[in-house]
PDB file of C-alpha atoms in Angstrom:
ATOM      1  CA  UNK O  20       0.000   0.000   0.000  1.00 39.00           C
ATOM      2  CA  UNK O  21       1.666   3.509  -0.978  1.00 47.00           C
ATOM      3  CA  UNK O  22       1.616   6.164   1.463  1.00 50.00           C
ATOM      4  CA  UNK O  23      -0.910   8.497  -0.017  1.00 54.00           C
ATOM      5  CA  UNK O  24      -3.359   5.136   0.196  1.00 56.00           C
ATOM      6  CA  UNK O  25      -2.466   4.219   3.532  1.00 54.00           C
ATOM      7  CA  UNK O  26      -2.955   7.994   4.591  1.00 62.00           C
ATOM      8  CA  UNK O  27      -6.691   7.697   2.869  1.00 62.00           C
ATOM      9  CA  UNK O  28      -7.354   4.551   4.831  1.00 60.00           C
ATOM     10  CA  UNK O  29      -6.680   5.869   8.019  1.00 61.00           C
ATOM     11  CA  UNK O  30      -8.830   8.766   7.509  1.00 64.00           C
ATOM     12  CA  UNK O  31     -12.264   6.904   6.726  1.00 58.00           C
ATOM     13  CA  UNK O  32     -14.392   7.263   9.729  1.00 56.00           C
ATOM     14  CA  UNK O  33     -11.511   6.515  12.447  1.00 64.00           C
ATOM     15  CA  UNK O  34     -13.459   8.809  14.703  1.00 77.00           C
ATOM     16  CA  UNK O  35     -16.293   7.464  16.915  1.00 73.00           C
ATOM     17  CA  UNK O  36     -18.524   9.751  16.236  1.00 90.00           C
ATOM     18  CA  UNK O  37     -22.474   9.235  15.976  1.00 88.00           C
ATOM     19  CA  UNK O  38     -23.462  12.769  15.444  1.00 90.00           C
ATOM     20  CA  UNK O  39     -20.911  13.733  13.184  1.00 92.00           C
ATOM     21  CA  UNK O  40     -20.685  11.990   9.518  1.00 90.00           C
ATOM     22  CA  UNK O  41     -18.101  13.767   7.294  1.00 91.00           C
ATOM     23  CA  UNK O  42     -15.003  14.427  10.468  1.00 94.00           C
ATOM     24  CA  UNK O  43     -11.600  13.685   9.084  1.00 94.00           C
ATOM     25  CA  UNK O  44      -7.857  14.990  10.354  1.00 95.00           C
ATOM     26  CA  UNK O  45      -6.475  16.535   7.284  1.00 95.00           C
ATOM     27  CA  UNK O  46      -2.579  15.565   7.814  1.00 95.00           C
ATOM     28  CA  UNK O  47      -0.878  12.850   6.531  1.00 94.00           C
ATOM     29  CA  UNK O  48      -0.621  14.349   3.140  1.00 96.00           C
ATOM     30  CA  UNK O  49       3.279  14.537   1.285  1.00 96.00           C
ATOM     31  CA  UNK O  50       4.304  18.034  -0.377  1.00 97.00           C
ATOM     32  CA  UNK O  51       6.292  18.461  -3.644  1.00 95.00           C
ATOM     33  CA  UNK O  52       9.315  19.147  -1.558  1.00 95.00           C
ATOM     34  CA  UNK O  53       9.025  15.717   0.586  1.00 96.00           C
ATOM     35  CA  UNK O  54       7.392  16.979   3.549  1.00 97.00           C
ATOM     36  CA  UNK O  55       4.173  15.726   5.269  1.00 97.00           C
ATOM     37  CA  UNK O  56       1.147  18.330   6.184  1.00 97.00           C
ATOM     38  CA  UNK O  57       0.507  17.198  10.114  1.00 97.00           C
ATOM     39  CA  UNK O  58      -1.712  15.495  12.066  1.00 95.00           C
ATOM     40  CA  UNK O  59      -3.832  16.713  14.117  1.00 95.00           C
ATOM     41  CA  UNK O  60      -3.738  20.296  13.631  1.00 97.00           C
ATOM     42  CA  UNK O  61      -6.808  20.741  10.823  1.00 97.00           C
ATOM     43  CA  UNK O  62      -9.797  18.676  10.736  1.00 97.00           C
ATOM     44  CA  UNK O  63     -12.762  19.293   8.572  1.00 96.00           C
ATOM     45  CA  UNK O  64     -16.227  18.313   9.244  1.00 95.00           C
ATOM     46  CA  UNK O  65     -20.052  18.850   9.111  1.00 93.00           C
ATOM     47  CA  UNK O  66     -21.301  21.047  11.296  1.00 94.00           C
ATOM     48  CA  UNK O  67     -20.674  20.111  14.622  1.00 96.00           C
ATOM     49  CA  UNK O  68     -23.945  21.138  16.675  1.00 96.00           C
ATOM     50  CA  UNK O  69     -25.350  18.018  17.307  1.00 92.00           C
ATOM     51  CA  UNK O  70     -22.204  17.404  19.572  1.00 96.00           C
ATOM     52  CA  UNK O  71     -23.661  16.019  23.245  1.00 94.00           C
ATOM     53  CA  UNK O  72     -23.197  13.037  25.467  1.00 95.00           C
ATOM     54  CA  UNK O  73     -20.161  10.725  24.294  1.00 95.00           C
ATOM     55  CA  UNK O  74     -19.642  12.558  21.318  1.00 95.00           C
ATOM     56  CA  UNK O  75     -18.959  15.983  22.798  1.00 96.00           C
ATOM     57  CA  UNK O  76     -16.621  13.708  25.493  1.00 95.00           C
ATOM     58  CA  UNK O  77     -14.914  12.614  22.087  1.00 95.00           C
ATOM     59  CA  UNK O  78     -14.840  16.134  20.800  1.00 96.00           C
ATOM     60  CA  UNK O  79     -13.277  17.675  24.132  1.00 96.00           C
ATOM     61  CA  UNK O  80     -10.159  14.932  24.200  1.00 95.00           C
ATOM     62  CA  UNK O  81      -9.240  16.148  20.536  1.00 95.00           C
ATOM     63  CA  UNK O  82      -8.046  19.260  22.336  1.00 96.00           C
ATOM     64  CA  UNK O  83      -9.831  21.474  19.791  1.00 97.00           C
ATOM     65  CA  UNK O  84      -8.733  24.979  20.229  1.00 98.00           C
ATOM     66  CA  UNK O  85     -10.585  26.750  17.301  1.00 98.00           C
ATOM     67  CA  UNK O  86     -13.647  25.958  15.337  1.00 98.00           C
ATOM     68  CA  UNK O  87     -14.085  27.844  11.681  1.00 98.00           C
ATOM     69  CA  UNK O  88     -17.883  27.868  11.087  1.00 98.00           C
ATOM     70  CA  UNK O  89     -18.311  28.944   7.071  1.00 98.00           C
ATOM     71  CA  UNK O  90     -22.604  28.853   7.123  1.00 97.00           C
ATOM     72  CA  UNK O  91     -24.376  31.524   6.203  1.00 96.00           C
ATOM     73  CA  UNK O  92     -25.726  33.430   9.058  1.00 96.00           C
ATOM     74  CA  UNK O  93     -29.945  32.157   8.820  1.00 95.00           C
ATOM     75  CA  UNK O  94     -27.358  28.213   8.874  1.00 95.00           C
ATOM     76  CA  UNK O  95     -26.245  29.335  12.523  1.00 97.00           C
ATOM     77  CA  UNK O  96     -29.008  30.765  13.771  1.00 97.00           C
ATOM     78  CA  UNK O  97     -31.284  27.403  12.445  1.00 94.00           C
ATOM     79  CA  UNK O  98     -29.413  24.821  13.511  1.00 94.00           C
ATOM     80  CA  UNK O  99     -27.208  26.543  16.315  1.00 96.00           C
ATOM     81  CA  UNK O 100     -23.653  26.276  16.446  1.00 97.00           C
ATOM     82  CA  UNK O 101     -20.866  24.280  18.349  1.00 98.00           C
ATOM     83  CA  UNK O 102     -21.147  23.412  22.012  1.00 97.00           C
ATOM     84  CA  UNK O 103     -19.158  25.539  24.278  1.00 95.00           C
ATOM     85  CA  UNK O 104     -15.888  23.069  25.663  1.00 96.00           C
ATOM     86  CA  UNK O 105     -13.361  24.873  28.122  1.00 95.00           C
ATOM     87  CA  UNK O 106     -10.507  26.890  25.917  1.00 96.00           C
ATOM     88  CA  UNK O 107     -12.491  26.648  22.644  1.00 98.00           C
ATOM     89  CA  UNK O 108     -12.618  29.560  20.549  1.00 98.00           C
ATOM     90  CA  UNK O 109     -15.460  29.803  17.641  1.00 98.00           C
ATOM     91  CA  UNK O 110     -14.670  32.242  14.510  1.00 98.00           C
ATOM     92  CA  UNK O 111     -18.030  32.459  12.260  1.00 98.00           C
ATOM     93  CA  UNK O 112     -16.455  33.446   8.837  1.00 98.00           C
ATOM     94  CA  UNK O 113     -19.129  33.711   5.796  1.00 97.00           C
ATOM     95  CA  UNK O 114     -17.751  33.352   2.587  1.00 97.00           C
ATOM     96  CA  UNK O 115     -20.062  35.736   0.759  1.00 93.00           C
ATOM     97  CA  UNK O 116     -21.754  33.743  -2.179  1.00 90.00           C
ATOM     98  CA  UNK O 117     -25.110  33.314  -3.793  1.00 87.00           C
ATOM     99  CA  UNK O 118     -27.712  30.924  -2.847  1.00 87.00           C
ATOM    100  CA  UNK O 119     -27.007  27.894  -4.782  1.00 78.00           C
ATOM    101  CA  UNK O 120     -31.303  27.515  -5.461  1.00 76.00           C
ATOM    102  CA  UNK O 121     -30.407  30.459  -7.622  1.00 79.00           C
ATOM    103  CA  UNK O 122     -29.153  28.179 -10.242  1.00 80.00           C
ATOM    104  CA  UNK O 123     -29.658  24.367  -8.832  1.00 82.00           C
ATOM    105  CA  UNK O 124     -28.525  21.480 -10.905  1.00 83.00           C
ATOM    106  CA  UNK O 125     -30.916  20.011 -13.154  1.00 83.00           C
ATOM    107  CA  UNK O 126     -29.610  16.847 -14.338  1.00 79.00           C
ATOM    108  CA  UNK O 127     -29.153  17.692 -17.554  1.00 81.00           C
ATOM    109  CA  UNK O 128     -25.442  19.498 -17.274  1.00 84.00           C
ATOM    110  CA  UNK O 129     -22.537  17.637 -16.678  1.00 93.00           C
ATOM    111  CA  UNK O 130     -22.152  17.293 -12.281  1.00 94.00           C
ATOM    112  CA  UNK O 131     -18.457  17.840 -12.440  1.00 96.00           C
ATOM    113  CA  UNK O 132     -18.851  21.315 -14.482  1.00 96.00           C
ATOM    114  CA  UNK O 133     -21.975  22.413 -12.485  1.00 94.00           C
ATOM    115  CA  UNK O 134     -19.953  21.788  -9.105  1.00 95.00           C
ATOM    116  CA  UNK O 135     -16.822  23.693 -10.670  1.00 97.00           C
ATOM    117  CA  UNK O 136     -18.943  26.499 -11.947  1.00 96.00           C
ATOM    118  CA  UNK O 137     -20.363  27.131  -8.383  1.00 95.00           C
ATOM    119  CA  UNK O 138     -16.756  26.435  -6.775  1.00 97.00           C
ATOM    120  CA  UNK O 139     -15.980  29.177  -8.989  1.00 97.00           C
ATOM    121  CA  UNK O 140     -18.769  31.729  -8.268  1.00 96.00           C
ATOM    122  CA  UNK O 141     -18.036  31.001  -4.459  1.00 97.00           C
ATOM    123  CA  UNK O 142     -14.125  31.929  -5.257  1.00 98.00           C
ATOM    124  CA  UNK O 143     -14.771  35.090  -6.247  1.00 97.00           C
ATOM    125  CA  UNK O 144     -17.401  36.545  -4.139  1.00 97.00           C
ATOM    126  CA  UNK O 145     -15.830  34.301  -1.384  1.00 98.00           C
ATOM    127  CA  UNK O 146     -12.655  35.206  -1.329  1.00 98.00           C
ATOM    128  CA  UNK O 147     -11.891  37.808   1.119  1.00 98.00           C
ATOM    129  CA  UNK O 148     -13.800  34.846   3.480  1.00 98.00           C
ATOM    130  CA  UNK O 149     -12.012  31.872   2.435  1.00 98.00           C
ATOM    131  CA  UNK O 150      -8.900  33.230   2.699  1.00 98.00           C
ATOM    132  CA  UNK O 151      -9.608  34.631   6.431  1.00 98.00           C
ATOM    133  CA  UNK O 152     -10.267  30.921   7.023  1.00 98.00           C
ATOM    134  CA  UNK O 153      -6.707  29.613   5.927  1.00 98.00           C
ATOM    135  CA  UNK O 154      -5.798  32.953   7.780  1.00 98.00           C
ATOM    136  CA  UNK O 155      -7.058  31.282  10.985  1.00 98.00           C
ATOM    137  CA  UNK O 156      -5.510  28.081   9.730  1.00 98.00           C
ATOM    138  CA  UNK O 157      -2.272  29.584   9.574  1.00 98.00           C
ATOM    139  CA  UNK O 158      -1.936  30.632  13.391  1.00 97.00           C
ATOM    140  CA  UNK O 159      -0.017  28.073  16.123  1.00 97.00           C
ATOM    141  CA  UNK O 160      -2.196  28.987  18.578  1.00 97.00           C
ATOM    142  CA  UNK O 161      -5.262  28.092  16.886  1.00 98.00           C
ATOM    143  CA  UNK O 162      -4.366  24.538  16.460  1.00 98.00           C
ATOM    144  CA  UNK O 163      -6.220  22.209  16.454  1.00 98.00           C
ATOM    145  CA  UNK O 164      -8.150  23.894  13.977  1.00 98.00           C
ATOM    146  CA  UNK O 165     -12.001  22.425  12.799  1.00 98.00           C
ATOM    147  CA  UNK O 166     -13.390  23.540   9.965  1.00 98.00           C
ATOM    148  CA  UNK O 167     -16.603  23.280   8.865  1.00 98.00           C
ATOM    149  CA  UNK O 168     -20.201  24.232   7.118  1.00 95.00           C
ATOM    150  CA  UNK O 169     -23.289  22.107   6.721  1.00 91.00           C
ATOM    151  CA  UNK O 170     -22.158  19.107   5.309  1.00 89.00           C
ATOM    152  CA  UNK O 171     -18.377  19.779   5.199  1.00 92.00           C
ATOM    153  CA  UNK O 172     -18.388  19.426   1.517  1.00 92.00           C
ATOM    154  CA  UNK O 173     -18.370  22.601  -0.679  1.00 95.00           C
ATOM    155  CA  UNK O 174     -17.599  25.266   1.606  1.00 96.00           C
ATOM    156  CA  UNK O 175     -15.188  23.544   3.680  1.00 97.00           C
ATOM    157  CA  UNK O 176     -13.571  21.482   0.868  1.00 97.00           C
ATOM    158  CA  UNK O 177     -12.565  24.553  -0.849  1.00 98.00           C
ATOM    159  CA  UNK O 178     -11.020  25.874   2.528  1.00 98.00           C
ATOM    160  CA  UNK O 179      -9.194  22.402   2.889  1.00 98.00           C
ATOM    161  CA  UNK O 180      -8.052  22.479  -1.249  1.00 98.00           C
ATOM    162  CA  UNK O 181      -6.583  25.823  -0.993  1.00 98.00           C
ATOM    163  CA  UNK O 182      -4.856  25.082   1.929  1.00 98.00           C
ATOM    164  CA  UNK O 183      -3.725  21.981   0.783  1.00 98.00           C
ATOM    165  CA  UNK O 184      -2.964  23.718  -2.305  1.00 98.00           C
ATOM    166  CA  UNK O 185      -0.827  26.209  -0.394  1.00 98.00           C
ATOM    167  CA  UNK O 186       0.726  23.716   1.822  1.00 98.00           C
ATOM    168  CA  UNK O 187       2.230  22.362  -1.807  1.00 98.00           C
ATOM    169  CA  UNK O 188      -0.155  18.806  -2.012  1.00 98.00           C
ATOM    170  CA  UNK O 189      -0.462  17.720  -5.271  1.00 97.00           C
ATOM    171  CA  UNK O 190      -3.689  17.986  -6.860  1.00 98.00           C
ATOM    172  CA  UNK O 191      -4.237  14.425  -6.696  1.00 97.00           C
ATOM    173  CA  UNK O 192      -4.288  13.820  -3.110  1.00 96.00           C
ATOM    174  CA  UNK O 193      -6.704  17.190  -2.924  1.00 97.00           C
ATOM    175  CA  UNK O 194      -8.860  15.832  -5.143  1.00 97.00           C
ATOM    176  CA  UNK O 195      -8.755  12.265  -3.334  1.00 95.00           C
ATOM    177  CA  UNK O 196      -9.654  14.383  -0.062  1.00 95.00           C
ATOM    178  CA  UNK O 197     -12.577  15.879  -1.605  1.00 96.00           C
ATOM    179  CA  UNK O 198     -14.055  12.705  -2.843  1.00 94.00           C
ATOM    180  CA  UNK O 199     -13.908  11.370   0.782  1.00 93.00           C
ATOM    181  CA  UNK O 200     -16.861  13.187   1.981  1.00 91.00           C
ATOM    182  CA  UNK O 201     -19.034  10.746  -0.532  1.00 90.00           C
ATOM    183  CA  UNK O 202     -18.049   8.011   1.898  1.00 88.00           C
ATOM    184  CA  UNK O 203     -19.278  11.034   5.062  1.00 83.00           C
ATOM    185  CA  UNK O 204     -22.850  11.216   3.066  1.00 81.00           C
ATOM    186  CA  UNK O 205     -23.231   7.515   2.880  1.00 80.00           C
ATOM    187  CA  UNK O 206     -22.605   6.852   6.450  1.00 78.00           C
ATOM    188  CA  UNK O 207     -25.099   9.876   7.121  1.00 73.00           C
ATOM    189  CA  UNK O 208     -27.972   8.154   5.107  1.00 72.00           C
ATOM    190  CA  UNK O 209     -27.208   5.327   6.718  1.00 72.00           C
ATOM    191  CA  UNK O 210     -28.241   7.264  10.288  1.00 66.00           C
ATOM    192  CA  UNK O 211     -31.073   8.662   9.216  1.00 57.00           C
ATOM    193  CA  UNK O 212     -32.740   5.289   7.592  1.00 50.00           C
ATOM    194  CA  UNK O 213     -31.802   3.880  10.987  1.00 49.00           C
ATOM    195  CA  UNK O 214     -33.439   6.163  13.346  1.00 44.00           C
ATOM    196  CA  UNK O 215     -35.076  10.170  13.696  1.00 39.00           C
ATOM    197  CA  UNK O 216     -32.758  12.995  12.736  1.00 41.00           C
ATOM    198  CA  UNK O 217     -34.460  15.940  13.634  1.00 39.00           C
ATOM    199  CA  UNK O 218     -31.586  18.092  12.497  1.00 40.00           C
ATOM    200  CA  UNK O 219     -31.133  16.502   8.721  1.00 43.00           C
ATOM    201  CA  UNK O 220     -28.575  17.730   6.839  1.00 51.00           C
ATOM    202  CA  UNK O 221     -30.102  17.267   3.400  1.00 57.00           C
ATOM    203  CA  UNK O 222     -29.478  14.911   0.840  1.00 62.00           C
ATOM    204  CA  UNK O 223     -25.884  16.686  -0.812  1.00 71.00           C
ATOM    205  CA  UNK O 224     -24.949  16.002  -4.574  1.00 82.00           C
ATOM    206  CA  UNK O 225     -22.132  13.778  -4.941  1.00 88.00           C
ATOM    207  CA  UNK O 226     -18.910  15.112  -4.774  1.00 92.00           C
ATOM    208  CA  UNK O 227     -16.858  13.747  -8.177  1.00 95.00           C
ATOM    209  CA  UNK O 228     -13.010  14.088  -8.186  1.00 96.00           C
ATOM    210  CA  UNK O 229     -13.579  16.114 -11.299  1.00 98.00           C
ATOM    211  CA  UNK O 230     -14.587  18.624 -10.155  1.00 98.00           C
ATOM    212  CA  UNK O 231     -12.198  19.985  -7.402  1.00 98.00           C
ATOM    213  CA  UNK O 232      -9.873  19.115 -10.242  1.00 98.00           C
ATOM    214  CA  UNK O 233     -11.493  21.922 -12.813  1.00 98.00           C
ATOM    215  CA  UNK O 234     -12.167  24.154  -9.917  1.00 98.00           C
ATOM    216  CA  UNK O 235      -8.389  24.116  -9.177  1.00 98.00           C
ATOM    217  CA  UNK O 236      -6.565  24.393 -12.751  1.00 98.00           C
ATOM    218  CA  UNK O 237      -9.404  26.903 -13.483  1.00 98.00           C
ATOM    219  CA  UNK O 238      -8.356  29.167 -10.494  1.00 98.00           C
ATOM    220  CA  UNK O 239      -5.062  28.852 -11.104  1.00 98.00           C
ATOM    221  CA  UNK O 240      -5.848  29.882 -14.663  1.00 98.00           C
ATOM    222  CA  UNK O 241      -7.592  33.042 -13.278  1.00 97.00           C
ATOM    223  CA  UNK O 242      -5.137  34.013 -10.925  1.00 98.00           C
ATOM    224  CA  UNK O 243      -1.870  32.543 -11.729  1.00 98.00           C
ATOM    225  CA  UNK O 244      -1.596  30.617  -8.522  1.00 98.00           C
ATOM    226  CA  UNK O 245      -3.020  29.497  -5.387  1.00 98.00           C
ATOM    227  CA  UNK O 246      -0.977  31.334  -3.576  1.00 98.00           C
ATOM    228  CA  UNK O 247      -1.607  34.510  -5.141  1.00 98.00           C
ATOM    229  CA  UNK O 248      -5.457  34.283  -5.164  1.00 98.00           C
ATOM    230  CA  UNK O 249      -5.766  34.170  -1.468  1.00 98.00           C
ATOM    231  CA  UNK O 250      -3.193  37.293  -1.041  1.00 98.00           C
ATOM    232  CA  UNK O 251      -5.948  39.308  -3.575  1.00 97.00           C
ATOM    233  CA  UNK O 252      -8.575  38.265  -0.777  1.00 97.00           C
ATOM    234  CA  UNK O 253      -6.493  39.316   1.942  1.00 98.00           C
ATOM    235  CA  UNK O 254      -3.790  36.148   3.060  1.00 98.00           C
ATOM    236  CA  UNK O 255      -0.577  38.091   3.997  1.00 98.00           C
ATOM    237  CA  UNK O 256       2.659  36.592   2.568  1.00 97.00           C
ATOM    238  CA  UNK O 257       4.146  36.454   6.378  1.00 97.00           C
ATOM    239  CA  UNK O 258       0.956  34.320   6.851  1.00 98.00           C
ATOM    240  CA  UNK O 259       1.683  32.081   4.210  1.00 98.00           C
ATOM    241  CA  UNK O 260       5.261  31.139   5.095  1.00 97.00           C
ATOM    242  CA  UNK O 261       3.439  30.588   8.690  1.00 96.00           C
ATOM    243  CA  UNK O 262       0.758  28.272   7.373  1.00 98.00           C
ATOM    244  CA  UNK O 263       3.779  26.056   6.104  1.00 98.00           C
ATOM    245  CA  UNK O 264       6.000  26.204   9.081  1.00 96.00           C
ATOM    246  CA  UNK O 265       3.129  25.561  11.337  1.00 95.00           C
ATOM    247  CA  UNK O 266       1.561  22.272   8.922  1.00 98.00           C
ATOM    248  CA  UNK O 267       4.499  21.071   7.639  1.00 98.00           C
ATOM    249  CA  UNK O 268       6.472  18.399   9.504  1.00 95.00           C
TER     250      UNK O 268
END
């Protein structure tokens, strides 16, 4: 087993949660220049605000110091946000972007484009809010860092891909991070066939590799770089050089 598959192994579901579907550590990952984004400093995840009994228990030993909620502000005030744990700090950041019922996906176009096209529109009203995210990311004393939105697919997998992006992971092992959540969605179906959910999280489109993949070259094509779009929303070039000496190992 190579190491990027071995990484992806231990990452599916090794977290006993019941009330959380899509939590994964983002470390493990290998950089162009040989070194390996760490564990346990970023995890991503649906929203967390279902958290009680052993769960929250499981939560609170993780040592979270900083959660990174990207909803939209009616999203928080629904479904409520995070527990309060002792030494936990919650940053609401709301990448500003149009209501995806605005243009929904109607079977017809390609799922890969239509995800890439709204990855896109989210980019660039977005930014100024995804990059405060890695921003977040980027500090020591944040860490351990959870990020998440609804279902910790769109929102939060862009956050993760530009950080990974910035962190110097290849595109492939972005792309095979993104895909993960499918295996999040299917475990949260499961749930809800097996008992009441009264907080559902909706039934998410699927999340094919292909389209992180467009979303990425296409940005890149836009902006020349990764690292270059998230300075024009705001990512400092101090705080990029932090990002990789903090999640780098």
């Amino acid at each position: 087993m190579s190491q990027v598959d071995a990484t992806q192994e231990n990452r599916r579901n090794p977290y006993p949660f019941t009330t959380l579907f899509n939590f994964r550590d983002v470390g493990g990952y290998a950089t162009r220049d040989g070194r390996i984004v760490r564990w346990r400093r970023l995890y991503r995840s649906d929203s967390p605000h279902r958290l009680t009994g052993a769960d929250a228990q499981a939560f609170a030993a993780l040592g979270v110091r900083t959660v990174v909620d990207l909803r939209r502000p009616y999203e928080v005030t629904r479904d409520g946000r995070v527990p309060e744990f002792d030494g936990l700090a919650y940053r609401h950041i709301h990448p500003e972007h149009r209501e995806w019922a605005e243009s929904r996906y109607d079977g017809a176009t390609d799922l890969a484009r239509y995800l890439a096209d709204r990855y896109r529109d989210l980019a660039e009203t977005g930014a100024r809010g995804l990059a405060g995210a890695v921003g977040v990311i980027a500090e020591p004393a944040a860490a351990p860092v959870v990020v998440h939105c609804v279902a910790g697919k769109d929102r939060t997998g862009l956050v993760c891909a530009l950080t990974l992006a910035a962190l110097g992971v290849a595109d492939d092992d972005i792309v095979a991070d993104y895909a993960l959540t499918d295996e999040g969605m299917a475990r949260y179906l499961a749930s809800t066939i097996a008992g009441p959910d009264t907080n559902p999280l909706g039934v998410p489109l699927p999340c094919p590799p292909e389209a992180m993949a467009l979303f990425l070259a296409e940005l890149r094509h836009r902006h020349g770089s990764v690292e270059e779009y998230l300075m024009t929303g705001g990512l400092t070039a101090d705080q990029l050089t932090g990002l990789r000496d903090h999640l780098l190992g």
